[in-house]
């Protein structure tokens, strides 16, 4: 047993470290995107990589997202392991055709001959006061596309571990980075980062008996806060952090809901057709006789992302979560 | 020995290529001049229109002051973010001035100044950047499209609008603005191609300010100039000194005239420089040196014009002071008005998603209404 | 009461007629897309429109989907009512950024000042032996995007009525045309087409008491066939045709499921994160105490669309629907 | 009177534009010739390499036969669809022949012939069009990317691959094929721009066959020629007679050599014609007249070469017959092999979606397994 020097680190630092370690270990790992080189990215997530590994390993590309992802496809075809940064959620949309028609399908359409180990990092979600097109929660599009993994960390440790696992994956991974957690801090030792978990395992972040909150990414801290607040109301809430939307850890979710008998899914993305719908659909199928109440959702409204001055009303907050928990038919 | 002299080699084994072969237009007139077009400080300045230039000067001074005020507002927390056009005022002003009432402007996210110079209330122009509603004005009222954040996506809109106006027989020109970085996007390509095929009355103005955030032009393109891109679409390309408001006005006017007369689209590259950081949130020292910035400061659009006009006796100290005073008034008004906290109604979130609220939006609106009521009561 | 001369008409003909009538009535209606003019479209849906209304009203565009939709945005900004044809489902993807960041949001971001009455016709779905990228069921992407209506006809009559309603709508409509029903026929009088229904109303296509099949577009005929076959098993199935996914006619669906107590959602799109998930999530919420069994789904597998020689295994068929109905806990 | 002579107008009011202004490359060498480059039937044919030309001839004859056979297979229901390259064989063959073993070919959906000429088993090349698995071959084995149906999307792949190879220090050139219609797509633009900025060893071959399905070139672009698009990216553009296999071979070889030597990308427009309909499902009479087709038939790539070689005594009746016989053997073999019904395992649907099957795919696979078992038993 060694003592490690835990220091407060931000999620941004952990992500940077994950790329750095991956690049140091594997010369085929290449980082590319808009402003990722000299500037280190608009969020500074790639800070220092160009300096350490050269511009050829951490490349400022021309400003064209389809071109970036398309070029990454070609690089992966040749055996490289590109890590692509999309500058903001909504700026990944120009690359949609490359993503759906090639990235997601290439392994399948070549019968396994040509897997594409591409990690696509997408800073996503709101709560940072960004102007329009800078706060979309676009995960529904990715989740509905077979062939993609969809991963999203909610903690500093997971940011490192899941990004390492994503880069190591032989499949394309949409790696969703919750923007507003970039500067969240935790005790974490960058010199001895935690073991890399595989992709696809959810974690119970808080055990409880009354009901299960199922969430991921930016909504995890909100759910944990809600669970604390719920104690006052007499509810002991369990909180499950999905960590990956695809693969979806059905076992973990079902096990928790069977225990508690009630569930609320929480995410920032619009509710209608959002990832929460799938989770609800599976829970009601697999836990039908265990449910004391319908599975409810707390999500962003079904509206385009609002302007900064109104976003607090749109985002799932503690009160709205508690109001929803209150609707879980406790009287029965 | 040529092929004709070969035994058996006659007309029979040669074929005349079908006519579809011929290039349909001559490329030469499409090519930009090798050097950016300039007026100020050159013999062409002879013919300057004094009234127009004084107007330009007043607008430049006002524009510079507007930039300074907007940046100050970010420091005071009154604006969430501001992409400055210090150094690029000649482009912004000229773009606004060359258009007629009925024409349309398609600004990028950086071009609030052009919108303001076209007559838009600066508070409305800054709504987006303040964190207030996305578009603070009715685009049809001033014929200014919403400021476009997704780069180059406004260009096909300009083409479609200009095309529609032409189909309707209306005298409308659309002027679309984009940055050097934006020229790399697929939408730039598709828009220019559509415009040329449809001969739509559009003018594309690229402000090449040297950088796309941190990425210098050399990493953005290997083209001789961005204006050279025009030839690939069959439209003329013009290269112009973007800090020379007289040159900008002339080249833009000519392109607008051409479009209005049915002559089709033009691509204009204005060579300029972003003196300040990308936005107030950016740190430009990470990617460029002071020397470059200083070199460009010496080629300042406001000073260029001021020197020319002063030298020519078209502008005196009083005139300069007058422009500055007017700019100060504008700045003070803007500051005061921006100090008033905007009042937004959260219930508006559910408006204008569709023409008619859907059932699920009504449900969500009711939920928020109840939450707000509860909040009020507590 | 007048007697109308009903003749067999195909869905393709009804769609063509809808555009023709709309163009004749309203000079601002413009049809545009790849090959829609001289050729009349690869499916001949726009056949004759260029001849009748001129190339300026029915325009062959350059081959660039983002450009097409982007230009349509500009045309709509100027007061026209563009009807855009995307040649195939997967070829709408290049226009994704224009769709999500502008088309869906324009009314909202301009606070109602600039609505975009654009109809985007997308031939979708499989079952026609198309090579890859020609058979996607892409509705999940559209359904998850606030600001878009998503409409899909399953009958000849609805093809006409819903397309007229879509073109008349002041909002953007994704009009999904089930390719494999283009040549389906019905008795229909093109000279006196049925009244135009509004968008957003589901229809009970078959009443029943045992369970409800909820479906739309290409899967409606399959569900009706399954319902017939189910009689042999002793089940009397109700079949609801959604006709529009957005707005979603929750009332009609909930009313039916409350009556029958059991439901299966059927669609071709991949199941995971597909539109069926949302439908299930709402049913379990609104019908919790009426449900005798979990709501199940029969959907395309969670795989990229398969090659023609295997597509029959992928598509929801009568047997798979019946097998699923059999799993609705009849023993209880 | 020049500005310099004005009172007070001196150096002071002129400023030297900063150095970033200068065009970085000269545009002239990037511009294509005004006429498509030709060899056959011109004095340049003098220097034809007889062995190479005989090889080309044999391949052209085989290619023409392959086209005929594939179209016949659609009639017999053995192929779902076939986009013919009759009339375009010189482009297809030259593209295949100019590449080295280690180079990569990026074909569009139309270019099965190029893939076959590069050595791919024609049955494997046709798997997609047969309705069998999407890609019937291992792209890495022959260094042939999957046939690309989404137009122009393969171009950035070619750039990325070539760039990767160059970073690795490998001697690899990528040749990417696209149609005239495909040049309008944003991906075309982005790919060419990346290639030029990165100086990637790629050659872009546009087969301008006059149509994108029904849409003629005049509705696709207003450019002087498609080759002129090169200048906007800072790469050379070449215009060549796409029916002249000698010219095609020469121009492509030169571009490949240039790329291999680190000289960066080239854009080549091959002017050719699609003699048959878009695919067997298309009716070309709806959008073009016979006269145009006839004019192009008189400029047939196979005949052009045959006449030239015959006239020069490089090919005789026996040689012609030999080529035809070899083509017949290929066709007969292809026909026989395509007559065998392919055997697909439905359970393969769940393979290769991911490296490892996910839980939900396992569930779905079990369901299908059970269905298939039940079917078998009944
Ligand atoms: C489609 C898209 N991708 C990325 C961004 C993020 N972004 C905002 S501004 C910018 C740089 C723009 O550079 P340029 O086009 O030269 O305009 P400038 O900022 O210099 O005016 C980038 C990458 C965006 N807004 N839209
Ligand atoms: C992105 C995309 N849009 C539309 C299509 C449908 N489509 C298939 S071939 C074709 C025409 C292609 O024309 P061109 O690029 O000239 O190639 P050619 O068929 O002449 O070889 C079209 C529109 C497609 N395959 N991909
Ligand atoms: Mg710039
Ligand atoms: Mg073509």
PDB file of N, CA and C in Angstrom, chain D residues 233-278:
ATOM      1  N   UNK D 233      -7.876  26.379 -53.549  1.00  0.00           N
ATOM      2  CA  UNK D 233      -7.258  25.619 -52.456  1.00  0.00           C
ATOM      3  C   UNK D 233      -5.736  25.725 -52.482  1.00  0.00           C
ATOM      4  N   UNK D 234      -5.236  26.318 -53.534  1.00  0.00           N
ATOM      5  CA  UNK D 234      -3.788  26.408 -53.648  1.00  0.00           C
ATOM      6  C   UNK D 234      -3.159  25.122 -54.132  1.00  0.00           C
ATOM      7  N   UNK D 235      -3.918  24.384 -54.939  1.00  0.00           N
ATOM      8  CA  UNK D 235      -3.306  23.197 -55.545  1.00  0.00           C
ATOM      9  C   UNK D 235      -3.486  23.293 -57.060  1.00  0.00           C
ATOM     10  N   UNK D 236      -2.619  22.622 -57.814  1.00  0.00           N
ATOM     11  CA  UNK D 236      -2.772  22.720 -59.257  1.00  0.00           C
ATOM     12  C   UNK D 236      -4.025  21.995 -59.748  1.00  0.00           C
ATOM     13  N   UNK D 237      -4.666  22.562 -60.745  1.00  0.00           N
ATOM     14  CA  UNK D 237      -5.815  21.933 -61.397  1.00  0.00           C
ATOM     15  C   UNK D 237      -5.438  21.513 -62.805  1.00  0.00           C
ATOM     16  N   UNK D 238      -5.849  20.319 -63.160  1.00  0.00           N
ATOM     17  CA  UNK D 238      -5.552  19.844 -64.524  1.00  0.00           C
ATOM     18  C   UNK D 238      -6.841  19.452 -65.199  1.00  0.00           C
ATOM     19  N   UNK D 239      -6.944  19.780 -66.462  1.00  0.00           N
ATOM     20  CA  UNK D 239      -8.118  19.439 -67.256  1.00  0.00           C
ATOM     21  C   UNK D 239      -7.665  18.438 -68.297  1.00  0.00           C
ATOM     22  N   UNK D 240      -8.369  17.329 -68.394  1.00  0.00           N
ATOM     23  CA  UNK D 240      -7.869  16.288 -69.293  1.00  0.00           C
ATOM     24  C   UNK D 240      -9.035  15.583 -69.980  1.00  0.00           C
ATOM     25  N   UNK D 241      -8.763  15.124 -71.165  1.00  0.00           N
ATOM     26  CA  UNK D 241      -9.750  14.338 -71.913  1.00  0.00           C
ATOM     27  C   UNK D 241      -9.902  12.988 -71.221  1.00  0.00           C
ATOM     28  N   UNK D 242     -11.023  12.791 -70.595  1.00  0.00           N
ATOM     29  CA  UNK D 242     -11.240  11.570 -69.830  1.00  0.00           C
ATOM     30  C   UNK D 242     -11.464  10.346 -70.691  1.00  0.00           C
ATOM     31  N   UNK D 243     -11.609  10.545 -71.983  1.00  0.00           N
ATOM     32  CA  UNK D 243     -11.787   9.399 -72.872  1.00  0.00           C
ATOM     33  C   UNK D 243     -10.486   9.011 -73.554  1.00  0.00           C
ATOM     34  N   UNK D 244      -9.446   9.725 -73.219  1.00  0.00           N
ATOM     35  CA  UNK D 244      -8.127   9.504 -73.831  1.00  0.00           C
ATOM     36  C   UNK D 244      -7.259   8.847 -72.766  1.00  0.00           C
ATOM     37  N   UNK D 245      -7.156   7.530 -72.839  1.00  0.00           N
ATOM     38  CA  UNK D 245      -6.499   6.807 -71.750  1.00  0.00           C
ATOM     39  C   UNK D 245      -5.023   7.185 -71.634  1.00  0.00           C
ATOM     40  N   UNK D 246      -4.411   7.528 -72.756  1.00  0.00           N
ATOM     41  CA  UNK D 246      -3.001   7.926 -72.710  1.00  0.00           C
ATOM     42  C   UNK D 246      -2.846   9.238 -71.952  1.00  0.00           C
ATOM     43  N   UNK D 247      -3.732  10.174 -72.235  1.00  0.00           N
ATOM     44  CA  UNK D 247      -3.685  11.466 -71.536  1.00  0.00           C
ATOM     45  C   UNK D 247      -3.993  11.268 -70.061  1.00  0.00           C
ATOM     46  N   UNK D 248      -5.005  10.451 -69.789  1.00  0.00           N
ATOM     47  CA  UNK D 248      -5.375  10.184 -68.406  1.00  0.00           C
ATOM     48  C   UNK D 248      -4.201   9.581 -67.642  1.00  0.00           C
ATOM     49  N   UNK D 249      -3.566   8.601 -68.275  1.00  0.00           N
ATOM     50  CA  UNK D 249      -2.452   7.926 -67.604  1.00  0.00           C
ATOM     51  C   UNK D 249      -1.327   8.910 -67.319  1.00  0.00           C
ATOM     52  N   UNK D 250      -1.060   9.739 -68.263  1.00  0.00           N
ATOM     53  CA  UNK D 250       0.038  10.686 -68.105  1.00  0.00           C
ATOM     54  C   UNK D 250      -0.262  11.719 -67.007  1.00  0.00           C
ATOM     55  N   UNK D 251      -1.425  12.277 -67.079  1.00  0.00           N
ATOM     56  CA  UNK D 251      -1.762  13.341 -66.119  1.00  0.00           C
ATOM     57  C   UNK D 251      -1.879  12.775 -64.701  1.00  0.00           C
ATOM     58  N   UNK D 252      -2.510  11.630 -64.592  1.00  0.00           N
ATOM     59  CA  UNK D 252      -2.625  11.007 -63.272  1.00  0.00           C
ATOM     60  C   UNK D 252      -1.248  10.617 -62.735  1.00  0.00           C
ATOM     61  N   UNK D 253      -0.419  10.034 -63.594  1.00  0.00           N
ATOM     62  CA  UNK D 253       0.913   9.601 -63.153  1.00  0.00           C
ATOM     63  C   UNK D 253       1.705  10.783 -62.627  1.00  0.00           C
ATOM     64  N   UNK D 254       1.606  11.872 -63.356  1.00  0.00           N
ATOM     65  CA  UNK D 254       2.335  13.065 -62.955  1.00  0.00           C
ATOM     66  C   UNK D 254       1.870  13.545 -61.572  1.00  0.00           C
ATOM     67  N   UNK D 255       0.581  13.524 -61.381  1.00  0.00           N
ATOM     68  CA  UNK D 255       0.026  13.978 -60.097  1.00  0.00           C
ATOM     69  C   UNK D 255       0.432  13.021 -58.970  1.00  0.00           C
ATOM     70  N   UNK D 256       0.410  11.737 -59.270  1.00  0.00           N
ATOM     71  CA  UNK D 256       0.807  10.744 -58.272  1.00  0.00           C
ATOM     72  C   UNK D 256       2.288  10.930 -57.934  1.00  0.00           C
ATOM     73  N   UNK D 257       3.099  11.151 -58.951  1.00  0.00           N
ATOM     74  CA  UNK D 257       4.532  11.376 -58.744  1.00  0.00           C
ATOM     75  C   UNK D 257       4.760  12.594 -57.863  1.00  0.00           C
ATOM     76  N   UNK D 258       4.032  13.632 -58.169  1.00  0.00           N
ATOM     77  CA  UNK D 258       4.154  14.878 -57.434  1.00  0.00           C
ATOM     78  C   UNK D 258       3.782  14.663 -55.960  1.00  0.00           C
ATOM     79  N   UNK D 259       2.686  13.973 -55.763  1.00  0.00           N
ATOM     80  CA  UNK D 259       2.252  13.689 -54.402  1.00  0.00           C
ATOM     81  C   UNK D 259       3.310  12.861 -53.679  1.00  0.00           C
ATOM     82  N   UNK D 260       3.801  11.859 -54.361  1.00  0.00           N
ATOM     83  CA  UNK D 260       4.780  10.953 -53.752  1.00  0.00           C
ATOM     84  C   UNK D 260       6.050  11.692 -53.369  1.00  0.00           C
ATOM     85  N   UNK D 261       6.391  12.678 -54.162  1.00  0.00           N
ATOM     86  CA  UNK D 261       7.615  13.433 -53.913  1.00  0.00           C
ATOM     87  C   UNK D 261       7.414  14.529 -52.868  1.00  0.00           C
ATOM     88  N   UNK D 262       6.233  14.582 -52.271  1.00  0.00           N
ATOM     89  CA  UNK D 262       6.008  15.601 -51.246  1.00  0.00           C
ATOM     90  C   UNK D 262       5.494  16.917 -51.801  1.00  0.00           C
ATOM     91  N   UNK D 263       5.078  16.893 -53.065  1.00  0.00           N
ATOM     92  CA  UNK D 263       4.611  18.126 -53.711  1.00  0.00           C
ATOM     93  C   UNK D 263       3.164  18.472 -53.436  1.00  0.00           C
ATOM     94  N   UNK D 264       2.483  17.626 -52.683  1.00  0.00           N
ATOM     95  CA  UNK D 264       1.104  17.939 -52.313  1.00  0.00           C
ATOM     96  C   UNK D 264       0.075  17.462 -53.317  1.00  0.00           C
ATOM     97  N   UNK D 265      -1.169  17.841 -53.072  1.00  0.00           N
ATOM     98  CA  UNK D 265      -2.299  17.309 -53.830  1.00  0.00           C
ATOM     99  C   UNK D 265      -2.500  17.983 -55.188  1.00  0.00           C
ATOM    100  N   UNK D 266      -3.251  17.304 -56.026  1.00  0.00           N
ATOM    101  CA  UNK D 266      -3.638  17.829 -57.344  1.00  0.00           C
ATOM    102  C   UNK D 266      -5.116  17.535 -57.559  1.00  0.00           C
ATOM    103  N   UNK D 267      -5.787  18.445 -58.222  1.00  0.00           N
ATOM    104  CA  UNK D 267      -7.171  18.205 -58.638  1.00  0.00           C
ATOM    105  C   UNK D 267      -7.198  17.997 -60.144  1.00  0.00           C
ATOM    106  N   UNK D 268      -7.782  16.888 -60.562  1.00  0.00           N
ATOM    107  CA  UNK D 268      -7.847  16.583 -61.994  1.00  0.00           C
ATOM    108  C   UNK D 268      -9.306  16.465 -62.410  1.00  0.00           C
ATOM    109  N   UNK D 269      -9.677  17.223 -63.403  1.00  0.00           N
ATOM    110  CA  UNK D 269     -10.998  17.043 -63.988  1.00  0.00           C
ATOM    111  C   UNK D 269     -10.857  16.286 -65.296  1.00  0.00           C
ATOM    112  N   UNK D 270     -11.466  15.109 -65.328  1.00  0.00           N
ATOM    113  CA  UNK D 270     -11.483  14.316 -66.547  1.00  0.00           C
ATOM    114  C   UNK D 270     -12.823  14.541 -67.231  1.00  0.00           C
ATOM    115  N   UNK D 271     -12.766  15.120 -68.418  1.00  0.00           N
ATOM    116  CA  UNK D 271     -14.008  15.381 -69.145  1.00  0.00           C
ATOM    117  C   UNK D 271     -14.401  14.116 -69.892  1.00  0.00           C
ATOM    118  N   UNK D 272     -15.541  13.567 -69.538  1.00  0.00           N
ATOM    119  CA  UNK D 272     -15.966  12.316 -70.139  1.00  0.00           C
ATOM    120  C   UNK D 272     -17.485  12.318 -70.250  1.00  0.00           C
ATOM    121  N   UNK D 273     -18.078  11.184 -70.439  1.00  0.00           N
ATOM    122  CA  UNK D 273     -19.531  11.144 -70.618  1.00  0.00           C
ATOM    123  C   UNK D 273     -20.058   9.790 -70.183  1.00  0.00           C
ATOM    124  N   UNK D 274     -21.173   9.829 -69.533  1.00  0.00           N
ATOM    125  CA  UNK D 274     -21.845   8.595 -69.123  1.00  0.00           C
ATOM    126  C   UNK D 274     -22.771   8.190 -70.270  1.00  0.00           C
ATOM    127  N   UNK D 275     -22.334   7.179 -71.013  1.00  0.00           N
ATOM    128  CA  UNK D 275     -23.100   6.789 -72.204  1.00  0.00           C
ATOM    129  C   UNK D 275     -24.426   6.146 -71.814  1.00  0.00           C
ATOM    130  N   UNK D 276     -24.425   5.378 -70.768  1.00  0.00           N
ATOM    131  CA  UNK D 276     -25.670   4.709 -70.373  1.00  0.00           C
ATOM    132  C   UNK D 276     -26.420   5.547 -69.330  1.00  0.00           C
ATOM    133  N   UNK D 277     -27.528   5.019 -68.882  1.00  0.00           N
ATOM    134  CA  UNK D 277     -28.309   5.734 -67.873  1.00  0.00           C
ATOM    135  C   UNK D 277     -27.538   5.748 -66.550  1.00  0.00           C
ATOM    136  N   UNK D 278     -28.007   6.561 -65.606  1.00  0.00           N
ATOM    137  CA  UNK D 278     -27.357   6.692 -64.299  1.00  0.00           C
ATOM    138  C   UNK D 278     -27.136   5.321 -63.668  1.00  0.00           C
TER     139      UNK D 278
END
